[in-house]
Tab-separated table of C-alpha atoms in Angstrom:
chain	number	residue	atom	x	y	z
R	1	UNK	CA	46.114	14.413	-65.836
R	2	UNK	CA	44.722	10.914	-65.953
R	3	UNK	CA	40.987	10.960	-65.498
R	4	UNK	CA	39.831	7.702	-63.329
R	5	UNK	CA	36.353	5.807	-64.505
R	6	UNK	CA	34.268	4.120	-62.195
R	7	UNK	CA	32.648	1.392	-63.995
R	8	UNK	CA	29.316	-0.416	-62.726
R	9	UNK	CA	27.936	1.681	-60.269
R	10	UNK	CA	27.450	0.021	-57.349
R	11	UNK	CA	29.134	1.157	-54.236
R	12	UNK	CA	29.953	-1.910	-52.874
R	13	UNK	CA	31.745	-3.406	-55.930
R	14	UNK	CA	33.753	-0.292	-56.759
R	15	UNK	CA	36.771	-0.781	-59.541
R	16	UNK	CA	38.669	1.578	-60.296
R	17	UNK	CA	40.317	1.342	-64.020
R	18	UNK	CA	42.341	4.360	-65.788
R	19	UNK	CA	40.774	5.782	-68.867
R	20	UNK	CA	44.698	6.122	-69.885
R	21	UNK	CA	47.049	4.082	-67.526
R	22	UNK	CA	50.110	4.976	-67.150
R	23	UNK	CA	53.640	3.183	-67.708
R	24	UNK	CA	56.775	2.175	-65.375
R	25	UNK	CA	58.405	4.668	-67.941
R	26	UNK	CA	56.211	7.928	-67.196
R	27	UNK	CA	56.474	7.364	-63.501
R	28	UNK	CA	59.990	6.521	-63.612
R	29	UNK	CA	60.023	9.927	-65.633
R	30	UNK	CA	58.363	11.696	-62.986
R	31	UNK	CA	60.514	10.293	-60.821
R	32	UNK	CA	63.480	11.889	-62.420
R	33	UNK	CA	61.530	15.167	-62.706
R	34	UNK	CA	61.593	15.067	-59.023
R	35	UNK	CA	64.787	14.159	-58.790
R	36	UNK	CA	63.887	11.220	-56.597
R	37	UNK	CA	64.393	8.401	-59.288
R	38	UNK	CA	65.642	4.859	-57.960
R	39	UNK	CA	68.582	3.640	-59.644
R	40	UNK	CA	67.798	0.689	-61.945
R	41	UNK	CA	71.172	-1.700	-62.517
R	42	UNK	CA	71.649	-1.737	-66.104
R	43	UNK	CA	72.243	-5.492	-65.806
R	44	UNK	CA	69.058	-6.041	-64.245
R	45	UNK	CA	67.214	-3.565	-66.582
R	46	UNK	CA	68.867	-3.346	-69.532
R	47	UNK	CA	65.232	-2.134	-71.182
R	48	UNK	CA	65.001	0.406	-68.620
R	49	UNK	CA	61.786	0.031	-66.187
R	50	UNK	CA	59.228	-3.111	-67.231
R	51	UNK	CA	55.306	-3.460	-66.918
R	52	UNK	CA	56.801	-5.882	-63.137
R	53	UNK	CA	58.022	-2.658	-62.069
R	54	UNK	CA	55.205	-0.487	-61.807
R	55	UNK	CA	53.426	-0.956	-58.785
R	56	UNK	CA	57.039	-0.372	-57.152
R	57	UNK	CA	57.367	2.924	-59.418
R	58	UNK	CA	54.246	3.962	-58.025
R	59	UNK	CA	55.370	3.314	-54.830
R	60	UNK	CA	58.413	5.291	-54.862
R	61	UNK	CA	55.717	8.025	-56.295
R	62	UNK	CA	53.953	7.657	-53.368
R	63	UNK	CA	56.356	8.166	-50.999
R	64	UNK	CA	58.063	10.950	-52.366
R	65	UNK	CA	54.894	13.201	-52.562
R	66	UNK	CA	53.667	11.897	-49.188
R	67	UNK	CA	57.292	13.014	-47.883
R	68	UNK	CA	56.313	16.255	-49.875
R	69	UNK	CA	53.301	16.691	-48.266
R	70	UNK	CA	54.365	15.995	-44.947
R	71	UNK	CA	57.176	18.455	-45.290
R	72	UNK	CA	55.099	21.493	-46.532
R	73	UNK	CA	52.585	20.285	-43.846
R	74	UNK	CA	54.524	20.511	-40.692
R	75	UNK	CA	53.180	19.887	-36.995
R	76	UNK	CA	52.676	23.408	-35.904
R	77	UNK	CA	49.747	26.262	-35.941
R	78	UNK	CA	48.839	26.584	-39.312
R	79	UNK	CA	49.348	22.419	-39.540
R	80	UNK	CA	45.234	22.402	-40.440
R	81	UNK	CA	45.075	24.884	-42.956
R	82	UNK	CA	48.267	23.722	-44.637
R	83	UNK	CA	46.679	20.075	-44.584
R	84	UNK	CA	43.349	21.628	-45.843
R	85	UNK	CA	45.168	23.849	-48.917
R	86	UNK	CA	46.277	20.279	-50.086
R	87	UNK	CA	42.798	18.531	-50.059
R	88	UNK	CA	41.155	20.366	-52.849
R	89	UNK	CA	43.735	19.331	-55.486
R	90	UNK	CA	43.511	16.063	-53.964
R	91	UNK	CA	39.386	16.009	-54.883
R	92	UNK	CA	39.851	17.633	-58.250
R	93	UNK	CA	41.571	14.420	-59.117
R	94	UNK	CA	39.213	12.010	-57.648
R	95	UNK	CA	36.794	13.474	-58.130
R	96	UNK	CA	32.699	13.854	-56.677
R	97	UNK	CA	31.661	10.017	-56.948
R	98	UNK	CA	31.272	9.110	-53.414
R	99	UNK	CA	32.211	5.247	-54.592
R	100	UNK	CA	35.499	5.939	-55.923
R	101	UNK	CA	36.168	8.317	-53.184
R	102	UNK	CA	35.347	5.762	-50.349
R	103	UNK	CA	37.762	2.709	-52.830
R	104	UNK	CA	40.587	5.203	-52.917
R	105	UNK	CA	40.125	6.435	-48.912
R	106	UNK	CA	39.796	2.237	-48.526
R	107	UNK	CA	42.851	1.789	-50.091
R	108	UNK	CA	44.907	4.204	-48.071
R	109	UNK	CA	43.435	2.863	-44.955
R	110	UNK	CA	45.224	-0.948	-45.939
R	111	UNK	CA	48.173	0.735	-46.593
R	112	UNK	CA	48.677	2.174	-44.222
R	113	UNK	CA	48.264	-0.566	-41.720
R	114	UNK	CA	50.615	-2.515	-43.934
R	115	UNK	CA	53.088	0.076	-43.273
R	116	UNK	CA	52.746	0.225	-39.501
R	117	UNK	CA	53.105	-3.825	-39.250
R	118	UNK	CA	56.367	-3.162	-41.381
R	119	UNK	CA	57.756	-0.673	-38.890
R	120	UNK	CA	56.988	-3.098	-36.279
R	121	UNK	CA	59.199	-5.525	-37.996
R	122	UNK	CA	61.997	-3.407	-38.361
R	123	UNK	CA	61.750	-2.187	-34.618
R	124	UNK	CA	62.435	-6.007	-33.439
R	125	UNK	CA	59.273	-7.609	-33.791
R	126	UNK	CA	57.230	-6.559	-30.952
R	127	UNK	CA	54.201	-4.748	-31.167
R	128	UNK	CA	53.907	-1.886	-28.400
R	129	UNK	CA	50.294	-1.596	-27.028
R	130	UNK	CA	50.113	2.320	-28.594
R	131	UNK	CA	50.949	0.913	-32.031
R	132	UNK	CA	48.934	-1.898	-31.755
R	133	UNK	CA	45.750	0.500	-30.546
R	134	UNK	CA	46.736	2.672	-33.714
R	135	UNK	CA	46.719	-0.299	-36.253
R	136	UNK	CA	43.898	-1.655	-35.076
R	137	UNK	CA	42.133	1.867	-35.258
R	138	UNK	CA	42.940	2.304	-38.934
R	139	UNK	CA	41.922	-1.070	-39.519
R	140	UNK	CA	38.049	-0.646	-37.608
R	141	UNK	CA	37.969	2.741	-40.036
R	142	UNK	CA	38.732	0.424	-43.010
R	143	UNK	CA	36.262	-2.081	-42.199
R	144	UNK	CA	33.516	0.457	-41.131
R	145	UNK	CA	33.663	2.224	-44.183
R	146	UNK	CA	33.219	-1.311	-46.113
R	147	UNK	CA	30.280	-2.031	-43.821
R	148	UNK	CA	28.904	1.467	-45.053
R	149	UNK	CA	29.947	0.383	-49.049
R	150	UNK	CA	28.317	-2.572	-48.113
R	151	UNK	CA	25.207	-1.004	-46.815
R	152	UNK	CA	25.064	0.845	-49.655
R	153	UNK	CA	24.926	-1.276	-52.531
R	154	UNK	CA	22.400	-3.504	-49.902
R	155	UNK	CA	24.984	-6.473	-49.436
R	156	UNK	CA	23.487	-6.933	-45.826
R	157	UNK	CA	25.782	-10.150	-45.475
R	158	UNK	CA	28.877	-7.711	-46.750
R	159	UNK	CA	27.640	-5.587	-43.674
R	160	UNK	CA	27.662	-8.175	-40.852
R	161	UNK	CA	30.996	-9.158	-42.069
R	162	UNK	CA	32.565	-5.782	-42.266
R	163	UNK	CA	30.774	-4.684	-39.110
R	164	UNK	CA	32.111	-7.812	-37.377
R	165	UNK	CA	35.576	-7.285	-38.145
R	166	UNK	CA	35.010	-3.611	-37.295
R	167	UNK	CA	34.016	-4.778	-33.594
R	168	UNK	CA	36.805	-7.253	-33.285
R	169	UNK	CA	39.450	-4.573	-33.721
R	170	UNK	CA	37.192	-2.250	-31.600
R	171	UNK	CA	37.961	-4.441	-28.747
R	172	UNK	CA	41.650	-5.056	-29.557
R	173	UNK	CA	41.757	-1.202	-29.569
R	174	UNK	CA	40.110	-1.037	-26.103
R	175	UNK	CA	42.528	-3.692	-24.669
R	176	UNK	CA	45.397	-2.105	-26.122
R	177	UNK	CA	44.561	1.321	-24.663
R	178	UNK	CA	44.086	-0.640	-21.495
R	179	UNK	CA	47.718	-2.424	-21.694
R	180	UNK	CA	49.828	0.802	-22.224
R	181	UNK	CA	47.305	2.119	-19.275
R	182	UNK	CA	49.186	-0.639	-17.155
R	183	UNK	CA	52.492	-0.160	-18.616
R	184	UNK	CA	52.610	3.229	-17.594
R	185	UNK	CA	50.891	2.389	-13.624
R	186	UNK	CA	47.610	3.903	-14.342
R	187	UNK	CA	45.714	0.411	-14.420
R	188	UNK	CA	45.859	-2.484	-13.141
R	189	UNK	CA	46.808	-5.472	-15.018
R	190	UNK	CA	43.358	-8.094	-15.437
């Protein structure tokens, strides 16, 4: 396992850099290991899988232990302490520093409203008031937690900003809530 340093110290300007990086090559290896590999034209990588790649290796990494997760983690009963049996191998890798951890929780938190805007896109375009309530949820988390980075490392400007964007998608969340209230005759419409 790859151990992850976290340079500097202060919370607020977290970086994370790899003590041991790895290459499109071991990830596309895992890949294979998994059985899960993409196939890679031969014409358009006659080298095999390039330093370009990676982030898209990683990617497809992603995805294909999220999909593991999710699968071994199914809606039901026991759906909390199957999701809590994952977590501590999750915090072995990470790790204790509370920096990191917040960068890497961060992180997740843009991604994933990246993803939901994407599955807008593919739906036609139109953003239902439940999704858009959800997105901007995820996105008041991500900006709350930088307010707290923020707060932290004592940027108090990083903090007004953070907390400002925080509140903006607060109230997109509340008139979200409030449209799919009307669309389904439980509100009027203001």
């Amino acid at each position: 396992m790859r151990a992850l340093a976290w340079p500097g110290g202060e919370a607020g300007c977290v970086s994370i850099m790899s003590e041991d990086p790895v290459s499109p090559d071991q990830v596309y290896a895992a890949l294979v290991a998994l059985r899960r590999e993409p196939i890679l034209d031969p014409e358009l990588w006659p080298d095999g899988p390039q330093q370009d790649d990676l982030r898209r290796l990683l990617g497809v990494l992603l995805a294909v232990v999220e999909l593991e997760i999710t699968a071994a983690t199914r809606l039901g009963s026991d759906q909390d302490t199957d999701v809590a049996e994952v977590l501590p191998g999750w915090t072995d890798q990470v790790g204790a520093t509370p920096g990191l951890f917040a960068n890497v929780l961060a992180n997740r938190l843009q991604r994933t409203v990246q993803l939901m805007g994407l599955d807008e896109v593919e739906e036609g375009g139109e953003t239902s008031p439940g999704r858009m309530a959800s997105s901007m949820a995820v996105v008041a988390a991500a900006d709350t937690l930088d307010a707290d980075l923020n707060f932290q490392s004592g940027d108090i400007d990083g903090v007004r900003q953070a907390l400002g964007r925080a509140e903006a998608s607060v109230i997109e969340i509340q008139q979200s809530m409030h449209d799919l209230r009307v669309a389904i005759g439980d509100a009027q419409e203001e």
